[in-house]
Amino acid sequence: MIIVLLPFGHFLLGVVSLLWRRGARLILPLAIMIDAVLIGSLWVQVNSGGDLSIVLGGWGRDVGIELAFDRVSLAFSLLGVLLLLAVTAYLWKERLRPYFYVLLHFLFASVFALVLARDLFNIYVIIELLTLVSFLLVGYERKAKQIWASLNYLILAALGMAMYLFGVGIIYYHTGTLNLTLLAERIAGMHDQMWLIAASTLLVVGVSIKAGVFVFSLWLPAAYASASPAVSALLSGLVVNMGVVVLFRLSRVMDISLPLIVMGGLTGIVGAVYAMFTVELRRLLAFSSLSQVGYLLIGIGIGTPLAIAGSVAYAIAHGLFKGLLFLAAGQVVHTTGSAFIPQQIVLK
C-alpha cells in the first residue's frame, strides 16, 4: 500500500496547495519529509524481501494496474527527493504563484507513478501528464521565448506519444496484454515476431522524444535555456531521465539493444560537439545533458547486469549534479546579468 502513497501523496498535496494558497510554499518541506519516510520504508522492504508489487483493485495482472518497486525505482525516487530538496532551497525566498507549487507536486506525482508503472498504456497516460505539466512549467513566467519553447516541446511530445500509442495497439493485438511481466512471457513463446520489430520501433521513437535522444531532441536546448533555473534543473535532472527509465523497462521485454547503442552513440557525440561551440551557459548545459543521455543508452543497450548497474548509477549522479549546475547557472546569470560565457574563456 505504501507504493500507492508515493505518487498519490503528491497529487493530494497539489490539491491542498491549490486550496491553501498562503501555505503552498510551506507544504514543500512537508512533502520532502513524507517522501523520505515512504522511500526509506520501501528501501528496507526491497533490501529484505526483493521487489515489491501490487495490482490495484485486487485484479489480476492481465486486467489490473500493476505498480512495482525495485532497485531502479528506488534509485530514481531518491534522485527525485534530492532534487526536490535542492529546488525547494533555491526557491524558498521567491514569491511564486500558488499554481507553480501545484504543478511542482503534479510533476513529482507523475515521476513517482512512472517509475512504478508496469503497464504500457499506463506509462503512456503518465508520460502525457508529465508532458503537460512540464509544458506549463517551462512557460510559467509567460515570456515569449518560454512559450515558444514549451509549444515546441508539447508538439514534438504529442507526435512521439502518437507513435508510441500505435506501437501499443500493435502489441495488444498480437499478445492480448500490455502488462510488462506478462508481455515478456508471451513474446518469448512466439515465433513470428516481424510485428514486434514495427511495434518496438514505434515505442522507442516515441519515448526517445521524451528522453532527449538525437535526432528527437530538437525541443531540449531551447526549453532548458529559456525556462526558469528551477524548472531547467528538474527537466534535466529528472524529467529526461524518465524517458531513460521507460527505455530500460522496454529493454527488459524486447530486444532493442542495437537501436539503443546506435542512438546512444550518436546522441553522445552530437551533444558533445554542440556543447563545444555553444557560448550560452544554460544552452551549453543542455547539450551536455544530451550527451550524457547517450552514455546511458549505450549502457542499457549493452544489457549486462554490470552495464545496467553502471547506467543507473550514472543516471543518478548526472541527474543530481546537472540539476545543481542549472541552479548554479541561474544564480550566475541573475548576478552577472549575462547568460553568455565570455568568448576569450571559450577560446581557452
XYZ file of N, CA and C in Angstrom, residues 83 86-88 90-91 94 96 100 104 107 137 227-237 282 323 326-327 330:
84
model
N 16.476 16.234 -5.598
C 16.253 17.402 -6.457
C 15.143 18.292 -5.915
N 16.731 20.362 -3.276
C 17.561 21.431 -3.838
C 16.708 22.555 -4.417
N 15.656 22.199 -5.139
C 14.786 23.209 -5.742
C 14.040 23.996 -4.660
N 13.615 23.305 -3.617
C 12.924 23.994 -2.512
C 13.838 25.021 -1.857
N 16.384 26.493 -3.255
C 16.646 27.553 -4.235
C 15.477 28.537 -4.315
N 14.257 28.027 -4.210
C 13.071 28.865 -4.406
C 12.508 29.434 -3.101
N 11.732 33.024 -2.979
C 10.963 33.523 -4.115
C 9.478 33.603 -3.767
N 6.298 33.013 -5.480
C 5.715 32.419 -6.672
C 4.215 32.229 -6.503
N 2.216 27.401 -9.285
C 3.542 26.837 -9.554
C 3.788 25.642 -8.627
N 4.351 21.710 -9.450
C 5.526 21.018 -8.931
C 5.134 19.687 -8.289
N 4.114 17.288 -10.980
C 5.289 16.776 -11.675
C 5.884 15.583 -10.922
N 5.165 24.303 -16.830
C 6.266 24.814 -16.015
C 7.269 25.594 -16.858
N 13.611 28.249 -19.820
C 12.838 28.041 -18.593
C 13.553 28.654 -17.396
N 12.843 28.824 -16.306
C 13.466 29.301 -15.079
C 14.484 28.272 -14.596
N 15.510 28.678 -13.829
C 16.554 27.738 -13.405
C 16.021 26.517 -12.661
N 15.028 26.703 -11.811
C 14.479 25.571 -11.058
C 13.814 24.564 -11.994
N 13.078 25.069 -12.980
C 12.418 24.185 -13.941
C 13.451 23.475 -14.806
N 14.474 24.202 -15.251
C 15.537 23.581 -16.047
C 16.231 22.478 -15.269
N 16.437 22.707 -13.972
C 17.071 21.689 -13.136
C 16.231 20.421 -13.074
N 14.920 20.579 -12.970
C 14.042 19.409 -12.909
C 13.938 18.720 -14.259
N 13.898 19.500 -15.333
C 13.829 18.897 -16.668
C 15.073 18.079 -16.951
N 16.237 18.669 -16.667
C 17.498 17.998 -16.978
C 17.790 16.857 -16.018
N 17.536 17.084 -14.736
C 17.912 16.090 -13.751
C 16.924 14.967 -13.582
N 23.431 28.173 -20.145
C 22.426 27.137 -19.907
C 22.190 26.274 -21.143
N 21.291 18.939 -12.308
C 20.262 19.771 -11.710
C 20.867 20.891 -10.883
N 22.375 23.611 -13.122
C 21.389 24.543 -13.670
C 20.974 25.573 -12.612
N 20.861 25.151 -11.375
C 20.544 26.106 -10.311
C 21.689 27.107 -10.140
N 21.696 29.509 -13.022
C 20.657 30.518 -12.860
C 21.092 31.634 -11.932
